[in-house]
Tab-separated table of C-alpha atoms in Angstrom:
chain	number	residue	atom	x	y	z
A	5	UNK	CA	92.965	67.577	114.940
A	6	UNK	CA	94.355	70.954	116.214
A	7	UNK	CA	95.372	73.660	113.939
A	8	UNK	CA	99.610	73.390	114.667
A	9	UNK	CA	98.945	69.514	113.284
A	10	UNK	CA	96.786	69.654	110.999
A	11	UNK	CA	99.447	72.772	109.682
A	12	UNK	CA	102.550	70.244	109.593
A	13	UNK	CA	101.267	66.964	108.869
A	14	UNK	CA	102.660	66.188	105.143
A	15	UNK	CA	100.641	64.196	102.681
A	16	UNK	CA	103.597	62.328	102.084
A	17	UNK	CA	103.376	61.083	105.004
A	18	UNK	CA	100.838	58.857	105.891
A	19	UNK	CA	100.954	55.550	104.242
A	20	UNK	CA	99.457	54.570	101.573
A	21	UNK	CA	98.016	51.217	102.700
A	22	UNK	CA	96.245	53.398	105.220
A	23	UNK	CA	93.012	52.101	105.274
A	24	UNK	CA	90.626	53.801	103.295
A	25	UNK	CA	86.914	55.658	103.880
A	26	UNK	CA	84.832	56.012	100.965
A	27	UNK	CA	82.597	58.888	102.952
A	28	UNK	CA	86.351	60.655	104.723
A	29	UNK	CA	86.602	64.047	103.297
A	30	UNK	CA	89.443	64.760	105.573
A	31	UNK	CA	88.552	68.567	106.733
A	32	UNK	CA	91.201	69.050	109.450
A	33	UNK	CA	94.006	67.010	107.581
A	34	UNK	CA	95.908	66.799	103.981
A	35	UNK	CA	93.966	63.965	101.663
A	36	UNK	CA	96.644	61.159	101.964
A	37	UNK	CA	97.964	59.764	98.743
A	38	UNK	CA	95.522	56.596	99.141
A	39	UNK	CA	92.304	58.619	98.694
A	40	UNK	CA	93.814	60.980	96.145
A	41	UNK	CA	91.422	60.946	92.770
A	42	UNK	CA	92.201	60.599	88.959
A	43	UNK	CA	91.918	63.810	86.789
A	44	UNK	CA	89.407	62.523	85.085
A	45	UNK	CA	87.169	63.051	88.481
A	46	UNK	CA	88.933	66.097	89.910
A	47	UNK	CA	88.182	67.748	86.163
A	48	UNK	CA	84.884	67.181	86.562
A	49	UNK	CA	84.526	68.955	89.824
A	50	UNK	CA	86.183	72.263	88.017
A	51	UNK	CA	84.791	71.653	84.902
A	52	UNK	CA	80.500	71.883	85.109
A	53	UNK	CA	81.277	74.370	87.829
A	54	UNK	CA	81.528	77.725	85.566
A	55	UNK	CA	79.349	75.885	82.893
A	56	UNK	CA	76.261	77.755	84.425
A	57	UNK	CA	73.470	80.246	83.226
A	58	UNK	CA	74.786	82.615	85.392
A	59	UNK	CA	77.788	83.069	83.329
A	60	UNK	CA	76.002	83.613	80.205
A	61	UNK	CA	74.233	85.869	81.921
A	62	UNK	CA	77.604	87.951	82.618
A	63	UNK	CA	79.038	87.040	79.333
A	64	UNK	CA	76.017	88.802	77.637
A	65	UNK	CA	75.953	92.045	79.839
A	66	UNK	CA	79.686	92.399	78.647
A	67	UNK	CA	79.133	91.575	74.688
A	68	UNK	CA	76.089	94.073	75.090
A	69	UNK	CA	77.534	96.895	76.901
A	70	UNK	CA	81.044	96.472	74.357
A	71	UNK	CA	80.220	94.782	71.638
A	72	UNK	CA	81.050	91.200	70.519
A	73	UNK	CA	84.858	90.853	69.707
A	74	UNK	CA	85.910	93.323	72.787
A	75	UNK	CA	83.474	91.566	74.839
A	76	UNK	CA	85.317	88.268	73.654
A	77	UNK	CA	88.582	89.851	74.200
A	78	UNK	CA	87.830	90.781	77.645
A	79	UNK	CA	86.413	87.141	78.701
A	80	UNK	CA	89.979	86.209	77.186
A	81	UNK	CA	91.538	88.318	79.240
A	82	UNK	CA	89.569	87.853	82.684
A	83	UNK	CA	90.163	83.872	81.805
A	84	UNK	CA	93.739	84.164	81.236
A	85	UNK	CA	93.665	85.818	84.630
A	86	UNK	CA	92.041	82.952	86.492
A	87	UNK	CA	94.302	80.637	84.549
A	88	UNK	CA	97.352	81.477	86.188
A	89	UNK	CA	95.751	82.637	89.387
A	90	UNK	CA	93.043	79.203	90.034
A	91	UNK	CA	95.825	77.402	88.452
A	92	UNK	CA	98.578	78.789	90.597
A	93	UNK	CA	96.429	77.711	93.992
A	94	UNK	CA	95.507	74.167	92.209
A	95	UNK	CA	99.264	73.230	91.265
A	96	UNK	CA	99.703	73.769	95.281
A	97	UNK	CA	97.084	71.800	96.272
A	98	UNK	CA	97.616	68.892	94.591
A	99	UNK	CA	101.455	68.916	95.466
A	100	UNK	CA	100.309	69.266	99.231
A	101	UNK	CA	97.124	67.593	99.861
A	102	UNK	CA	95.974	70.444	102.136
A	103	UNK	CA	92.528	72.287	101.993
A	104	UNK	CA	92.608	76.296	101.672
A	105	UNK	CA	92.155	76.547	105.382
A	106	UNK	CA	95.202	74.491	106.368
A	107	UNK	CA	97.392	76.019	103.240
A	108	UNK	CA	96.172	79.276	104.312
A	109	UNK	CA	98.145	78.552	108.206
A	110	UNK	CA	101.177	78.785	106.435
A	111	UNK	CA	100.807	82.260	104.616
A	112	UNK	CA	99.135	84.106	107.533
A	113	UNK	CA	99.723	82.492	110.881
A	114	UNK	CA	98.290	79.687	112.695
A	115	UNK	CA	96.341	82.319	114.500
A	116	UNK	CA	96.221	84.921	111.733
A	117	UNK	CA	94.626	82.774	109.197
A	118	UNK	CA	91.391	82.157	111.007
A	119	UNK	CA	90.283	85.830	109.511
A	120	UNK	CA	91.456	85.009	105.829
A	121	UNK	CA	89.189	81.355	106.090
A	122	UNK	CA	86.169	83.020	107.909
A	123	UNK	CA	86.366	85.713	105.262
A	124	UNK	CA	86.440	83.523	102.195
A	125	UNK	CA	83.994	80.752	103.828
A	126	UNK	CA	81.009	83.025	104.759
A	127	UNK	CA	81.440	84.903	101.196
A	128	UNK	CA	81.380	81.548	99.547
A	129	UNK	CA	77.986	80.918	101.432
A	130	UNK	CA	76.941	84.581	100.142
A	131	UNK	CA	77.341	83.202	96.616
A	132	UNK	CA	75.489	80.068	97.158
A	133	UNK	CA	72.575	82.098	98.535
A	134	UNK	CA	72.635	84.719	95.256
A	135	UNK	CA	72.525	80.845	93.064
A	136	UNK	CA	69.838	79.255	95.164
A	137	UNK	CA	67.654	82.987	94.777
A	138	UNK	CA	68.626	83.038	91.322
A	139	UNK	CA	67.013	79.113	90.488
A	140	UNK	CA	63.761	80.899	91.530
A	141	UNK	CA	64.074	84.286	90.096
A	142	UNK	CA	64.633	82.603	86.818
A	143	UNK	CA	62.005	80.243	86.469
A	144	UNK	CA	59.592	82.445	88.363
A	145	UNK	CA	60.066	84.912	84.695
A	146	UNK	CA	60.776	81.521	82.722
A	147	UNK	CA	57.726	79.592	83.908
A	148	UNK	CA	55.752	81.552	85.932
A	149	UNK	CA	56.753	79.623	89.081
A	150	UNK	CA	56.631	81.123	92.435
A	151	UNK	CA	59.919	82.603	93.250
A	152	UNK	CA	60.436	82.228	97.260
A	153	UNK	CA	58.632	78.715	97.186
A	154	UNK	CA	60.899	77.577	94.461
A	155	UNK	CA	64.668	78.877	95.837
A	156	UNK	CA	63.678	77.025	98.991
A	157	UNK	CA	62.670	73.848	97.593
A	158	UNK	CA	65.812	73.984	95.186
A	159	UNK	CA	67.908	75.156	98.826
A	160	UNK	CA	66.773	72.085	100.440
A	161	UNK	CA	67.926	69.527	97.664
A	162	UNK	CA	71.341	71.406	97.288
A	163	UNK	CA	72.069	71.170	100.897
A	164	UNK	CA	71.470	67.343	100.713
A	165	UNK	CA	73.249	67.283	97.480
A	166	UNK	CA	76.093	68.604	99.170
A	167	UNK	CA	76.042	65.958	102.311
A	168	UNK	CA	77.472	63.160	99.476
A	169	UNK	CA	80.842	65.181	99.626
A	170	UNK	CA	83.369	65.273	96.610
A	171	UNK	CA	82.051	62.160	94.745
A	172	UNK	CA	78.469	64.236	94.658
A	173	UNK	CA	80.328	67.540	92.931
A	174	UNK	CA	81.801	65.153	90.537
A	175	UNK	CA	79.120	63.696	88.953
A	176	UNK	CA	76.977	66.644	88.762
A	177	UNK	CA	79.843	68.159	86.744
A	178	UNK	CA	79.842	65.324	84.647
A	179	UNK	CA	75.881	66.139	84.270
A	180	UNK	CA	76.179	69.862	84.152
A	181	UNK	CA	79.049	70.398	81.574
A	182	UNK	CA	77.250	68.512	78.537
A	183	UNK	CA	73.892	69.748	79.370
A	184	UNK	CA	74.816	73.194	79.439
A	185	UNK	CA	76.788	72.784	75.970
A	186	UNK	CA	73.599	70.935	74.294
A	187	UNK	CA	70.976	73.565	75.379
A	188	UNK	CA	73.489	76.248	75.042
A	189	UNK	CA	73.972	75.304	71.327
A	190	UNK	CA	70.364	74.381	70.805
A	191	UNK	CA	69.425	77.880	71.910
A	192	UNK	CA	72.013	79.303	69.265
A	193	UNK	CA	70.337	77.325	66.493
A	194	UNK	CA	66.892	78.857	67.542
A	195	UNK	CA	68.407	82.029	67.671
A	196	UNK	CA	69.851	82.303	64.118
A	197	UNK	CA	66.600	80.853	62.738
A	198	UNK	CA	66.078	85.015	62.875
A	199	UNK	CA	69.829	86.480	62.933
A	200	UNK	CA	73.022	85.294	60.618
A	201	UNK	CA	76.229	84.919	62.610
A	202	UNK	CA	77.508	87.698	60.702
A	203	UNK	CA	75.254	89.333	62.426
A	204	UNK	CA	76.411	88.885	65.780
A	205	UNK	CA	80.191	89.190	64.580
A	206	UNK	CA	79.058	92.782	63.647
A	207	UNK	CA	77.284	93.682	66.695
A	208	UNK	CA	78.474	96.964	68.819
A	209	UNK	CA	76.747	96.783	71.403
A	210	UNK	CA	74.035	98.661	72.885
A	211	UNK	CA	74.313	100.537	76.149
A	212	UNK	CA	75.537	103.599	75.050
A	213	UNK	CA	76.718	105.945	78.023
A	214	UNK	CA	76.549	103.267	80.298
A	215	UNK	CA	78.919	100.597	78.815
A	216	UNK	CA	81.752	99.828	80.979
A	217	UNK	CA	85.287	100.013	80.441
A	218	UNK	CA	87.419	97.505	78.908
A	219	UNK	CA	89.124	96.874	82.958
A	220	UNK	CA	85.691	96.491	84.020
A	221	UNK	CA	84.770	94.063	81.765
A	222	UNK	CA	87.804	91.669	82.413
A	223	UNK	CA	87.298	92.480	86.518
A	224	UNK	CA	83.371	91.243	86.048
A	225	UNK	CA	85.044	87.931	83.731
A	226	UNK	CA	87.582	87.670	87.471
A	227	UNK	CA	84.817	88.294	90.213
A	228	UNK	CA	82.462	86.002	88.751
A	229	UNK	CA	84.425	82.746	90.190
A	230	UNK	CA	87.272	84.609	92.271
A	231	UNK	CA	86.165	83.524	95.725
A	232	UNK	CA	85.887	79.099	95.184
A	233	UNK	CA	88.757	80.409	92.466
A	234	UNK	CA	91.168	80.618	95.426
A	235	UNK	CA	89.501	78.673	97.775
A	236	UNK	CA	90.115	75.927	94.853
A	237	UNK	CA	92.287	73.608	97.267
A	238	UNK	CA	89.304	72.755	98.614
A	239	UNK	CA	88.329	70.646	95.263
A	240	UNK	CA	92.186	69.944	93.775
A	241	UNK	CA	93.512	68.876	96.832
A	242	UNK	CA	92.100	65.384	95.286
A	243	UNK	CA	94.443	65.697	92.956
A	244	UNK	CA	97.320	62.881	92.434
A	245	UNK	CA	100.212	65.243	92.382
A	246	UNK	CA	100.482	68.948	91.595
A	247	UNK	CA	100.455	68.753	88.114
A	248	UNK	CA	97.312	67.334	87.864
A	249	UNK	CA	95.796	70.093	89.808
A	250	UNK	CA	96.655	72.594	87.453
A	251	UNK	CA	94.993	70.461	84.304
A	252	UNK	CA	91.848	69.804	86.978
A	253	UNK	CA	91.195	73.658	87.099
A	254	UNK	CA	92.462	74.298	83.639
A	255	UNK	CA	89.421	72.157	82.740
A	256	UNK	CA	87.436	75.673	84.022
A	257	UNK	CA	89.607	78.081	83.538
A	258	UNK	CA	90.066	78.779	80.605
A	259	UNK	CA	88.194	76.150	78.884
A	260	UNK	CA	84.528	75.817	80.480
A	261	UNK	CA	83.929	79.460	82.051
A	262	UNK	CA	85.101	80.719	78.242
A	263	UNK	CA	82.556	78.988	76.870
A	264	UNK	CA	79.736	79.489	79.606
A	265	UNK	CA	80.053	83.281	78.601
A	266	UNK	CA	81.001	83.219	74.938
A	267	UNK	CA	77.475	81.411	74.402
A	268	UNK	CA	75.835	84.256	76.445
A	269	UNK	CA	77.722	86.746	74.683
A	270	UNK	CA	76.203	84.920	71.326
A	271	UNK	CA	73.024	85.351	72.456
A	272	UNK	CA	72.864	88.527	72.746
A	273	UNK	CA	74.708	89.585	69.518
A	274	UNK	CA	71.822	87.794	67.823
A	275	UNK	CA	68.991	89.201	69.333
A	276	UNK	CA	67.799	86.594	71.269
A	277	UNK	CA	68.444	88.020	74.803
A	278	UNK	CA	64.237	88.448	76.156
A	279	UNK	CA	66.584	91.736	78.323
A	280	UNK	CA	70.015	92.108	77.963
A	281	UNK	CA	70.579	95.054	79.509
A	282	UNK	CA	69.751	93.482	83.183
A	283	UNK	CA	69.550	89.801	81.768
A	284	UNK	CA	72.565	89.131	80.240
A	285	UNK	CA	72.810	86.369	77.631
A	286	UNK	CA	70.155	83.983	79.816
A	287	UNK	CA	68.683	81.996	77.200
A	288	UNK	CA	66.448	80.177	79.341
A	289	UNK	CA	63.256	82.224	77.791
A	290	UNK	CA	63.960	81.212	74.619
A	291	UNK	CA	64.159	77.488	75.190
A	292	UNK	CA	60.434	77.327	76.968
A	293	UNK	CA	58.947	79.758	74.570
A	294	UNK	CA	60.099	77.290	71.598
A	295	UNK	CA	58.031	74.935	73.911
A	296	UNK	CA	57.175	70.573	73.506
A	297	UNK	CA	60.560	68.927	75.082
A	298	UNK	CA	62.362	71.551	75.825
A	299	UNK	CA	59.634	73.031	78.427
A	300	UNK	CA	60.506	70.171	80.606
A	301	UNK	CA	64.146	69.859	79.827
A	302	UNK	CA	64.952	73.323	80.412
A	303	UNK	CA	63.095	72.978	83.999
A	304	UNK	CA	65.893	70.188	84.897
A	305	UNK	CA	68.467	72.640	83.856
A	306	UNK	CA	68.155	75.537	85.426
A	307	UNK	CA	68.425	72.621	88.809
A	308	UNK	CA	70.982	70.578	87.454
A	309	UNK	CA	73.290	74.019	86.385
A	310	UNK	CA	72.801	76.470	89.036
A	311	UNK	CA	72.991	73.284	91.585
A	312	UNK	CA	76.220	72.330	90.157
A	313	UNK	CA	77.544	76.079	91.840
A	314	UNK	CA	75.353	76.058	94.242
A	315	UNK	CA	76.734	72.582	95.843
A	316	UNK	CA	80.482	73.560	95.198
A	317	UNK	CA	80.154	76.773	97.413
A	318	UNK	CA	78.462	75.511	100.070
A	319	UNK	CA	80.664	72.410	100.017
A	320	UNK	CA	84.002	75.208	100.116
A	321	UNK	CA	82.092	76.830	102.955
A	322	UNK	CA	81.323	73.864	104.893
A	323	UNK	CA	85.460	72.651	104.645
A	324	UNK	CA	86.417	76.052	105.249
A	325	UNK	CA	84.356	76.264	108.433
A	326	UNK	CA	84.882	72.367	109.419
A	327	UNK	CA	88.980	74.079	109.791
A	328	UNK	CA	87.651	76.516	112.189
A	329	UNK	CA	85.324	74.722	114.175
A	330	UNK	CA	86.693	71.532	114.715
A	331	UNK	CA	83.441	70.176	113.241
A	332	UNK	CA	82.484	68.176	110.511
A	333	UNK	CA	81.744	69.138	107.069
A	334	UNK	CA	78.183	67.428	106.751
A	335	UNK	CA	77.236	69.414	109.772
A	336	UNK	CA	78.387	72.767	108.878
A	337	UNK	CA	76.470	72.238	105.755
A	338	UNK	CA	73.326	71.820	106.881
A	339	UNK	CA	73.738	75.059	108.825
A	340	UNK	CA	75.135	77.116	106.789
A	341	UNK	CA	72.925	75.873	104.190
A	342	UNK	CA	69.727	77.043	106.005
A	343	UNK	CA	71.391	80.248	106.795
A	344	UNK	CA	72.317	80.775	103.236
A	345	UNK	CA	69.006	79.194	101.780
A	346	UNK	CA	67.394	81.348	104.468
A	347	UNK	CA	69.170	84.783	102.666
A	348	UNK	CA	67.623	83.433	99.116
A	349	UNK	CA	64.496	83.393	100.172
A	350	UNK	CA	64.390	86.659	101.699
A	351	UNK	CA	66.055	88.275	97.954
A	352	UNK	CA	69.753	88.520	98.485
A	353	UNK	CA	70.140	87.904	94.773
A	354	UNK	CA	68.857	91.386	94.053
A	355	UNK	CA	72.113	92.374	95.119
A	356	UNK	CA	74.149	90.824	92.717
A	357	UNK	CA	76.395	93.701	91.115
A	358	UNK	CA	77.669	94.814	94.731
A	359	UNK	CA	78.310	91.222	96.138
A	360	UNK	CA	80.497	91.192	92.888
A	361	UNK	CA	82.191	94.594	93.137
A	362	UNK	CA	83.213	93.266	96.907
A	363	UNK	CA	84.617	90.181	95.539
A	364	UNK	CA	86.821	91.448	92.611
A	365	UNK	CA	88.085	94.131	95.224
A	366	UNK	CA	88.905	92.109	98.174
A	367	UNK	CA	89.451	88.593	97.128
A	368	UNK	CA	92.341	88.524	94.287
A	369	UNK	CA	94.850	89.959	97.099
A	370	UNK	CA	94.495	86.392	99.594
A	371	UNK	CA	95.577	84.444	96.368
A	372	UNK	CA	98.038	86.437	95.468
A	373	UNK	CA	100.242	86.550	98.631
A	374	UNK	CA	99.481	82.720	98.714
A	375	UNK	CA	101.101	82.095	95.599
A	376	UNK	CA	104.095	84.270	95.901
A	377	UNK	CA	104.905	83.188	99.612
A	378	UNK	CA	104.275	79.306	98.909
A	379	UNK	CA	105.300	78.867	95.296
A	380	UNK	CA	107.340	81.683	93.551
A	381	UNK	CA	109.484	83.712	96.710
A	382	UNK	CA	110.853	79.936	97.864
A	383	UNK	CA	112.510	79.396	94.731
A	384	UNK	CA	114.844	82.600	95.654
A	385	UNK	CA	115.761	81.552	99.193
A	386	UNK	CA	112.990	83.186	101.006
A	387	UNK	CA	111.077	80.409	102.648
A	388	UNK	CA	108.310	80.466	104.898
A	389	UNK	CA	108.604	81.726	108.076
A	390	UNK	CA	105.743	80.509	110.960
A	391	UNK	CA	104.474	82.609	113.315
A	392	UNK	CA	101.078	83.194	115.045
A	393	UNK	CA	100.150	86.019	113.026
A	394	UNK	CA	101.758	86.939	109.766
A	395	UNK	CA	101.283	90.607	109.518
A	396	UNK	CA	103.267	90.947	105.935
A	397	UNK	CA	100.558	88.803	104.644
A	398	UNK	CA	97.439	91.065	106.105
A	399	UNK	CA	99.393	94.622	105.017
A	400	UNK	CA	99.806	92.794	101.346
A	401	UNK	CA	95.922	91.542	101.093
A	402	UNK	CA	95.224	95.387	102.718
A	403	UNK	CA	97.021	97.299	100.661
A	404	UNK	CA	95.745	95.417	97.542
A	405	UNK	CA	92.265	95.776	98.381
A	406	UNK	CA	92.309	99.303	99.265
A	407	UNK	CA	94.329	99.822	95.422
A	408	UNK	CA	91.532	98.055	94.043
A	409	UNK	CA	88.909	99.722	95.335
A	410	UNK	CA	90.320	103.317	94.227
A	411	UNK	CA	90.648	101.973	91.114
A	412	UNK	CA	86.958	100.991	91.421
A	413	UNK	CA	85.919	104.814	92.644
A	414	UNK	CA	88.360	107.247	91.013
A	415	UNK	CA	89.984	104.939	87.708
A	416	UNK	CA	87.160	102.644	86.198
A	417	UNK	CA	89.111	102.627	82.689
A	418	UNK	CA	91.275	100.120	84.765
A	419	UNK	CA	90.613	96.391	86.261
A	420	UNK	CA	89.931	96.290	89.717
A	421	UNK	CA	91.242	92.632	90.224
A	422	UNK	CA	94.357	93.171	88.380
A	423	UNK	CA	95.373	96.403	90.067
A	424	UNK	CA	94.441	94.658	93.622
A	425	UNK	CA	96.824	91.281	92.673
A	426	UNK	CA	99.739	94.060	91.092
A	427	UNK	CA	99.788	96.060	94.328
A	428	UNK	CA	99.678	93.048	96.807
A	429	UNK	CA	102.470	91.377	94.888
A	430	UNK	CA	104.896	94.341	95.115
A	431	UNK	CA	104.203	95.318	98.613
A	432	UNK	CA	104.330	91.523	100.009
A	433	UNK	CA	107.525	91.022	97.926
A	434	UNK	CA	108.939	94.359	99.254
A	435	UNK	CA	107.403	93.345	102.986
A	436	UNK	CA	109.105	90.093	102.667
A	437	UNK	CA	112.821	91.705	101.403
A	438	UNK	CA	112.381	94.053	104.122
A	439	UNK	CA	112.001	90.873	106.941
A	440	UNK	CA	114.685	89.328	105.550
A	441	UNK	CA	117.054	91.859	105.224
A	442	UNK	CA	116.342	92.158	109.220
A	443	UNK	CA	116.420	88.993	109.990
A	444	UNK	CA	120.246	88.891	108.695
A	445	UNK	CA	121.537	91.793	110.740
């Protein structure tokens, strides 16, 4: 399907007694209303996705570098962000049926939006390469397993994950989610066999000098799922109607990722962090050093958890791409999978804290204009106008990430994210008064 169809065709549209593909993850159209899913299923996709060591790793580096109840506050904060702004995306997608890449056609030009979905679908594939690294980093210190050997074996079975399609992210968010609570709690009861919880309420924090600022903690809480964050019509365009979109993602925003990095942040305000200055809040070490079932258990979860983000990545990438290429998503997995398990083995996840300082600059900007131009600036007469190349869109998402990243360099104090979503918001609003106001002379 070209890209002017695939932009115009309405879910509404297409009958209902179409007939139906069990396997049809309709890349180059909207999902029509007779293959739309329940929340129940949709949840699931959002909700094991931020349930993930990785998290608690991030939600520990905050509570250690600000101490537990600012730490808290600022994963409040960062989620409260993603709320509105996952949330924002989700309520679209599930009123439209349409996949980032074909929503994204309408915001920035049927031409113009082939740079906003290459962007967001080779960063996505970044992400899945720092997840499939990180399964062997962590049980090469966990268990003394080799690391390359180990992210290319777990590579290999999240590709093929991945080549079920929706139905597989479901169900290993229905996996994920509990098993990530139960270990996560049993690793709190281990840890307070030697700390009170008073203990942890009290906690200050550690790093001295080098604690970040209050905006950098909530930009870290934003950057962690920013880029599937707004490529989220990818999962909720599943979704029975709009409202149930929003309730899908609210299943991870606030109410799973808050969790994910409270638990972290737990761990290390009892002392059970093996380093939590680099480490975080992983509490992987201290399940396997308690040792008998949990050895083998915790093994399964570091596989089932980071696969859970690993498959939802590469399965955004693969859609995104799919858009572009005219190619199917199954295919475009398996390539960009090797490419990205290809970067894992070869120790992209070293590079965590820049990949993440990219993606809380550049990212929160795309979502932003989104929102405003497809949900909020309608409502006051100023509907979307199509062109090849909407160049209020790029000068918004530019102007936003350049803001952000001077905040990064020269005002740390503030949030990166939220300065980049403030600035793109009043100069698309001001770019798109300014069309108007020509268009009527």
């Amino acid at each position: 399907m070209s890209t002017e169809v695939a932009a115009s065709t309405d879910a509404g549209a297409i009958p209902v007694d179409a007939p139906e593909s069990g396997t049809a993850e309709y890349e180059n159209e909207p999902v029509p209303p007779h293959s739309r899913r329940s929340l129940t299923s949709v949840g699931a996709v959002w909700l094991g996705f931020p349930m993930i060591l990785t998290c608690a790793v991030f939600g520990g580096l905050i509570v250690y570098s600000v101490g537990f109840w600012r730490g808290v506050l600022a994963i409040a904060l960062g989620n409260a962000v993603l709320t509105g702004y996952v949330g924002a995306l989700s309520y679209l997608a599930g009123k439209t049926g349409k996949n980032f890449a074909l929503t994204a056609i309408g915001t920035f030009g049927r031409r113009g939006y082939r740079v906003v979905c290459a962007f967001l679908a080779t960063v996505v594939i970044g992400w899945f390469a720092f997840q499939t690294g990180l399964t062997g980093s962590v049980l090469a210190g966990s268990a003394g397993w080799d690391a390359r050997w180990t992210a290319l074996a777990a590579g290999i079975g999240y590709v093929a994950v991945t080549l079920v399609g929706i139905r597989a992210l479901s169900l290993i968010g229905l996996v994920a989610a509990p098993l990530y609570l139960l270990l996560g709690g049993v690793a709190i009861v281990l840890a307070l066999r030697n700390s009170a919880l008073l203990d942890a309420f009290g906690y200050g924090g550690e790093a001295g000098s080098a604690a970040m600022s209050m905006g950098a903690a909530v930009t870290l809480v934003v950057a962690c799922f920013i880029d599937s964050g707004t490529m989220t019509a990818d999962f909720t365009r599943w979704s029975r109607n709009g409202r149930q979109g929003f309730w899908a993602s609210f299943a991870a925003f606030p109410l799973g990722n808050s969790i994910a990095m409270v638990i972290g942040g737990m761990i290390v305000a009892l002392g059970a962090a093996r380093a939590p200055a680099t480490d975080g809040g992983n509490f992987l070490g201290a399940l396997i050093d308690a040792g008998g079932w949990l050895v083998p258990v915790s093994i399964a979860f570091v596989f089932v958890n980071l696969g859970s983000v690993c498959t939802h990545c590469l399965y955004n990438g693969a859609v995104g791409w799919s858009q572009l290429t005219g190619h199917k998503m199954r295919l475009l997995a398996v390539l960009l999978g090797a490419v990205g398990v290809l970067l894992a083995v070869l120790g992209v996840w070293s590079h965590f804290e820049q990949w993440l300082t990219l993606l809380g600059v550049v990212v929160p900007p795309i979502g932003t204009v989104l929102i405003l131009d497809q949900l909020v600036l309608p409502r006051y007469g100023m509907g979307v106008r199509e062109s090849d190349v909407r160049w209020e869109s790029f000068g918004a998402w530019g102007a936003g990430a350049v803001s952000a990243l001077a905040a990064h360099l020269w005002a740390p104090q503030l949030s990166d994210a939220l300065v980049g979503i403030g600035t793109a918001a009043l100069v698309y609003i001001a770019a798109r008064r300014t069309v108007q106001q020509g268009a009527a002379v």
